[in-house]
mmCIF file of C-alpha atoms in Angstrom:
data_model
loop_
_atom_site.group_PDB
_atom_site.id
_atom_site.type_symbol
_atom_site.label_atom_id
_atom_site.label_comp_id
_atom_site.label_asym_id
_atom_site.label_seq_id
_atom_site.Cartn_x
_atom_site.Cartn_y
_atom_site.Cartn_z
ATOM 1 C CA MET A 1 6.858 -26.328 -5.682
ATOM 2 C CA ARG A 2 10.407 -25.211 -5.080
ATOM 3 C CA GLU A 3 13.324 -26.952 -6.725
ATOM 4 C CA VAL A 4 16.739 -27.589 -5.331
ATOM 5 C CA GLY A 5 19.356 -25.212 -6.571
ATOM 6 C CA ILE A 6 16.785 -22.723 -8.013
ATOM 7 C CA PRO A 7 16.629 -19.473 -6.102
ATOM 8 C CA HIS A 8 13.167 -18.227 -5.271
ATOM 9 C CA PRO A 9 12.239 -14.877 -7.097
ATOM 10 C CA ARG A 10 12.905 -11.822 -4.860
ATOM 11 C CA LEU A 11 9.994 -9.948 -3.510
ATOM 12 C CA SER A 12 9.956 -6.370 -5.057
ATOM 13 C CA LEU A 13 11.365 -3.715 -2.876
ATOM 14 C CA PRO A 14 8.955 -1.294 -0.882
ATOM 15 C CA GLU A 15 8.824 2.325 -1.709
ATOM 16 C CA PRO A 16 11.918 4.214 -0.548
ATOM 17 C CA GLY A 17 11.822 4.728 3.263
ATOM 18 C CA GLN A 18 8.771 2.535 3.656
ATOM 19 C CA ARG A 19 8.524 -0.749 5.585
ATOM 20 C CA ASP A 20 7.201 -3.916 4.237
ATOM 21 C CA VAL A 21 3.860 -4.973 5.530
ATOM 22 C CA PRO A 22 5.164 -7.887 7.819
ATOM 23 C CA GLN A 23 2.224 -10.186 7.090
ATOM 24 C CA ALA A 24 2.686 -9.791 3.264
ATOM 25 C CA PHE A 25 6.405 -10.503 3.700
ATOM 26 C CA LEU A 26 5.508 -13.601 5.778
ATOM 27 C CA ALA A 27 3.241 -14.890 2.836
ATOM 28 C CA TRP A 28 6.253 -14.486 0.435
ATOM 29 C CA LEU A 29 8.550 -16.165 2.958
ATOM 30 C CA SER A 30 6.217 -19.116 3.172
ATOM 31 C CA ASP A 31 6.675 -19.668 -0.553
ATOM 32 C CA ALA A 32 10.372 -18.940 -0.539
ATOM 33 C CA ILE A 33 11.097 -21.322 2.312
ATOM 34 C CA PRO A 34 8.429 -24.043 2.460
ATOM 35 C CA MET A 35 9.268 -25.079 6.131
ATOM 36 C CA VAL A 36 7.938 -21.623 7.270
ATOM 37 C CA GLU A 37 4.279 -22.502 6.784
ATOM 38 C CA HIS A 38 4.747 -25.419 9.220
ATOM 39 C CA LEU A 39 6.281 -23.424 12.151
ATOM 40 C CA GLY A 40 3.064 -22.103 13.715
ATOM 41 C CA ILE A 41 3.470 -18.421 12.992
ATOM 42 C CA HIS A 42 0.280 -16.399 13.531
ATOM 43 C CA GLU A 43 1.601 -12.979 13.158
ATOM 44 C CA MET A 44 4.703 -10.860 12.331
ATOM 45 C CA ARG A 45 4.899 -7.250 13.413
ATOM 46 C CA TRP A 46 7.212 -4.377 14.223
ATOM 47 C CA GLU A 47 7.408 -2.951 17.713
ATOM 48 C CA GLY A 48 9.686 -0.060 17.385
ATOM 49 C CA GLU A 49 12.927 -1.540 16.356
ATOM 50 C CA SER A 50 12.016 -5.024 17.461
ATOM 51 C CA LEU A 51 10.514 -7.619 15.025
ATOM 52 C CA VAL A 52 7.977 -9.824 16.764
ATOM 53 C CA LEU A 53 6.475 -13.194 15.862
ATOM 54 C CA GLU A 54 3.519 -14.755 17.628
ATOM 55 C CA LEU A 55 3.611 -18.493 17.556
ATOM 56 C CA SER A 56 1.653 -21.670 18.399
ATOM 57 C CA LEU A 57 3.397 -24.301 20.362
ATOM 58 C CA VAL A 58 1.504 -27.174 18.914
ATOM 59 C CA PRO A 59 3.609 -27.515 15.696
ATOM 60 C CA ASN A 60 6.718 -27.402 17.829
ATOM 61 C CA LEU A 61 5.850 -29.967 20.533
ATOM 62 C CA ASN A 62 8.626 -32.378 21.553
ATOM 63 C CA ASP A 63 8.168 -35.894 23.185
ATOM 64 C CA LYS A 64 7.715 -34.174 26.684
ATOM 65 C CA GLY A 65 4.806 -31.958 25.584
ATOM 66 C CA THR A 66 6.887 -28.908 25.678
ATOM 67 C CA GLY A 67 8.837 -26.864 22.966
ATOM 68 C CA PHE A 68 11.248 -28.691 20.702
ATOM 69 C CA GLY A 69 14.659 -27.080 21.038
ATOM 70 C CA GLY A 70 15.499 -27.554 17.448
ATOM 71 C CA GLY A 71 12.379 -26.169 16.141
ATOM 72 C CA LEU A 72 12.764 -23.167 18.517
ATOM 73 C CA THR A 73 16.348 -22.690 17.289
ATOM 74 C CA ALA A 74 15.212 -22.639 13.686
ATOM 75 C CA GLN A 75 12.630 -19.859 14.581
ATOM 76 C CA THR A 76 15.120 -17.701 16.334
ATOM 77 C CA THR A 77 17.582 -18.043 13.312
ATOM 78 C CA LEU A 78 14.795 -17.328 10.880
ATOM 79 C CA LEU A 79 13.512 -14.219 12.867
ATOM 80 C CA GLY A 80 17.095 -12.768 12.874
ATOM 81 C CA TRP A 81 17.218 -13.322 9.143
ATOM 82 C CA CYS A 82 13.881 -11.747 8.661
ATOM 83 C CA TRP A 83 14.995 -8.663 10.855
ATOM 84 C CA THR A 84 18.087 -8.155 8.739
ATOM 85 C CA THR A 85 16.301 -8.658 5.406
ATOM 86 C CA LEU A 86 13.487 -6.340 6.254
ATOM 87 C CA TRP A 87 15.919 -3.739 7.600
ATOM 88 C CA LEU A 88 17.771 -3.851 4.345
ATOM 89 C CA ARG A 89 14.732 -3.795 2.186
ATOM 90 C CA GLU A 90 13.533 -0.684 3.952
ATOM 91 C CA ARG A 91 16.709 1.026 2.828
ATOM 92 C CA GLY A 92 16.525 -0.097 -0.770
ATOM 93 C CA TYR A 93 18.824 -3.084 -0.639
ATOM 94 C CA ALA A 94 17.856 -6.360 -2.207
ATOM 95 C CA ARG A 95 20.693 -8.478 -0.764
ATOM 96 C CA ASP A 96 21.339 -12.078 0.355
ATOM 97 C CA VAL A 97 21.481 -12.394 4.082
ATOM 98 C CA VAL A 98 23.124 -15.521 5.840
ATOM 99 C CA VAL A 99 23.485 -16.456 9.484
ATOM 100 C CA ALA A 100 27.234 -16.580 10.301
ATOM 101 C CA GLU A 101 27.083 -17.586 13.784
ATOM 102 C CA ALA A 102 24.272 -18.302 16.401
ATOM 103 C CA THR A 103 23.941 -19.424 20.056
ATOM 104 C CA GLN A 104 21.021 -20.223 22.208
ATOM 105 C CA ARG A 105 20.575 -20.471 25.831
ATOM 106 C CA PHE A 106 17.464 -22.379 27.184
ATOM 107 C CA LEU A 107 16.203 -20.895 30.336
ATOM 108 C CA ALA A 108 12.684 -22.421 30.928
ATOM 109 C CA PRO A 109 10.512 -24.976 29.152
ATOM 110 C CA VAL A 110 8.117 -23.486 26.595
ATOM 111 C CA THR A 111 4.712 -24.737 27.763
ATOM 112 C CA GLY A 112 2.293 -22.676 25.717
ATOM 113 C CA ASP A 113 1.876 -20.347 22.892
ATOM 114 C CA TYR A 114 4.668 -17.739 22.786
ATOM 115 C CA ARG A 115 6.190 -14.663 21.213
ATOM 116 C CA LEU A 116 9.690 -14.215 19.705
ATOM 117 C CA THR A 117 11.360 -10.882 19.662
ATOM 118 C CA CYS A 118 14.345 -9.772 17.739
ATOM 119 C CA ALA A 119 16.397 -6.510 17.990
ATOM 120 C CA PRO A 120 19.944 -5.420 17.499
ATOM 121 C CA GLU A 121 22.378 -6.404 20.306
ATOM 122 C CA SER A 122 23.866 -2.864 20.218
ATOM 123 C CA VAL A 123 22.099 0.332 19.570
ATOM 124 C CA GLN A 124 24.942 1.273 17.274
ATOM 125 C CA GLY A 125 24.608 -2.094 15.271
ATOM 126 C CA PRO A 126 22.277 -0.768 12.467
ATOM 127 C CA GLU A 127 24.417 2.472 11.951
ATOM 128 C CA ARG A 128 27.659 0.410 11.816
ATOM 129 C CA LEU A 129 26.047 -2.127 9.329
ATOM 130 C CA ASP A 130 24.885 0.941 7.230
ATOM 131 C CA GLU A 131 28.359 2.377 7.328
ATOM 132 C CA ARG A 132 29.917 -0.921 6.301
ATOM 133 C CA LEU A 133 27.436 -1.366 3.311
ATOM 134 C CA ALA A 134 28.361 2.167 2.101
ATOM 135 C CA SER A 135 32.171 1.619 2.331
ATOM 136 C CA ARG A 136 32.535 -2.144 1.657
ATOM 137 C CA GLY A 137 29.281 -3.258 0.039
ATOM 138 C CA ARG A 138 28.903 -5.922 2.757
ATOM 139 C CA GLY A 139 28.643 -6.066 6.403
ATOM 140 C CA ARG A 140 27.410 -7.937 9.610
ATOM 141 C CA ILE A 141 25.025 -7.214 12.452
ATOM 142 C CA GLY A 142 24.642 -8.848 15.860
ATOM 143 C CA LEU A 143 20.996 -9.490 16.896
ATOM 144 C CA VAL A 144 19.400 -10.964 20.009
ATOM 145 C CA GLN A 145 16.265 -12.966 19.980
ATOM 146 C CA GLN A 146 14.087 -13.708 23.070
ATOM 147 C CA LEU A 147 11.297 -16.293 23.330
ATOM 148 C CA TRP A 148 8.665 -15.284 25.910
ATOM 149 C CA CYS A 149 5.833 -17.430 27.306
ATOM 150 C CA ASP A 150 3.657 -14.771 28.864
ATOM 151 C CA ASP A 151 6.195 -12.982 31.228
ATOM 152 C CA THR A 152 8.612 -15.821 31.412
ATOM 153 C CA LEU A 153 11.869 -15.655 29.256
ATOM 154 C CA CYS A 154 12.320 -19.146 28.076
ATOM 155 C CA LEU A 155 15.090 -18.855 25.481
ATOM 156 C CA GLU A 156 17.615 -16.217 24.511
ATOM 157 C CA ALA A 157 19.529 -16.497 21.243
ATOM 158 C CA HIS A 158 22.294 -14.414 19.747
ATOM 159 C CA GLY A 159 23.061 -14.314 16.027
ATOM 160 C CA ASN A 160 25.525 -12.803 13.722
ATOM 161 C CA TYR A 161 24.069 -12.094 10.319
ATOM 162 C CA ALA A 162 26.035 -11.358 7.261
ATOM 163 C CA VAL A 163 24.822 -9.138 4.368
ATOM 164 C CA LEU A 164 26.606 -10.462 1.290
ATOM 165 C CA PRO A 165 27.947 -8.173 -1.437
ATOM 166 C CA ALA A 166 25.660 -7.311 -4.437
ATOM 167 C CA ALA A 167 25.841 -10.106 -7.088
#
């Protein structure tokens, strides 16, 4: 059971140049952030430079029988945090990541199981973050998250994630 004010132990870093196994990272994340196990996440995987979550709608229903905006917003924020954290871990960084700014635009109701994708807003974003980490020990990256029900884009979110300096 997690305790307030006590950080969760970090997951050991993968071998240099290797990616975490997303499902193993998700299992650790469910321990680190207790809410995660209640979000309806079935799968986490990489598709190129995009991190993808497959989710069930049932845990996120609102009073109208569609997706609850607050829960969907939490999921987009979490996915951006995961993308940034996993990207850092692949490069040998065990750093704290925080969301600095986030916006959402709801485009259509979420009426069934769905997938969330997350990728850099700019192709140069990861390279710029890498340069800032090397020169300043901290940095930020802009990410875009999209929620899809089949072929319908229901939600688009933008987040700015800050990588904090090493402790």
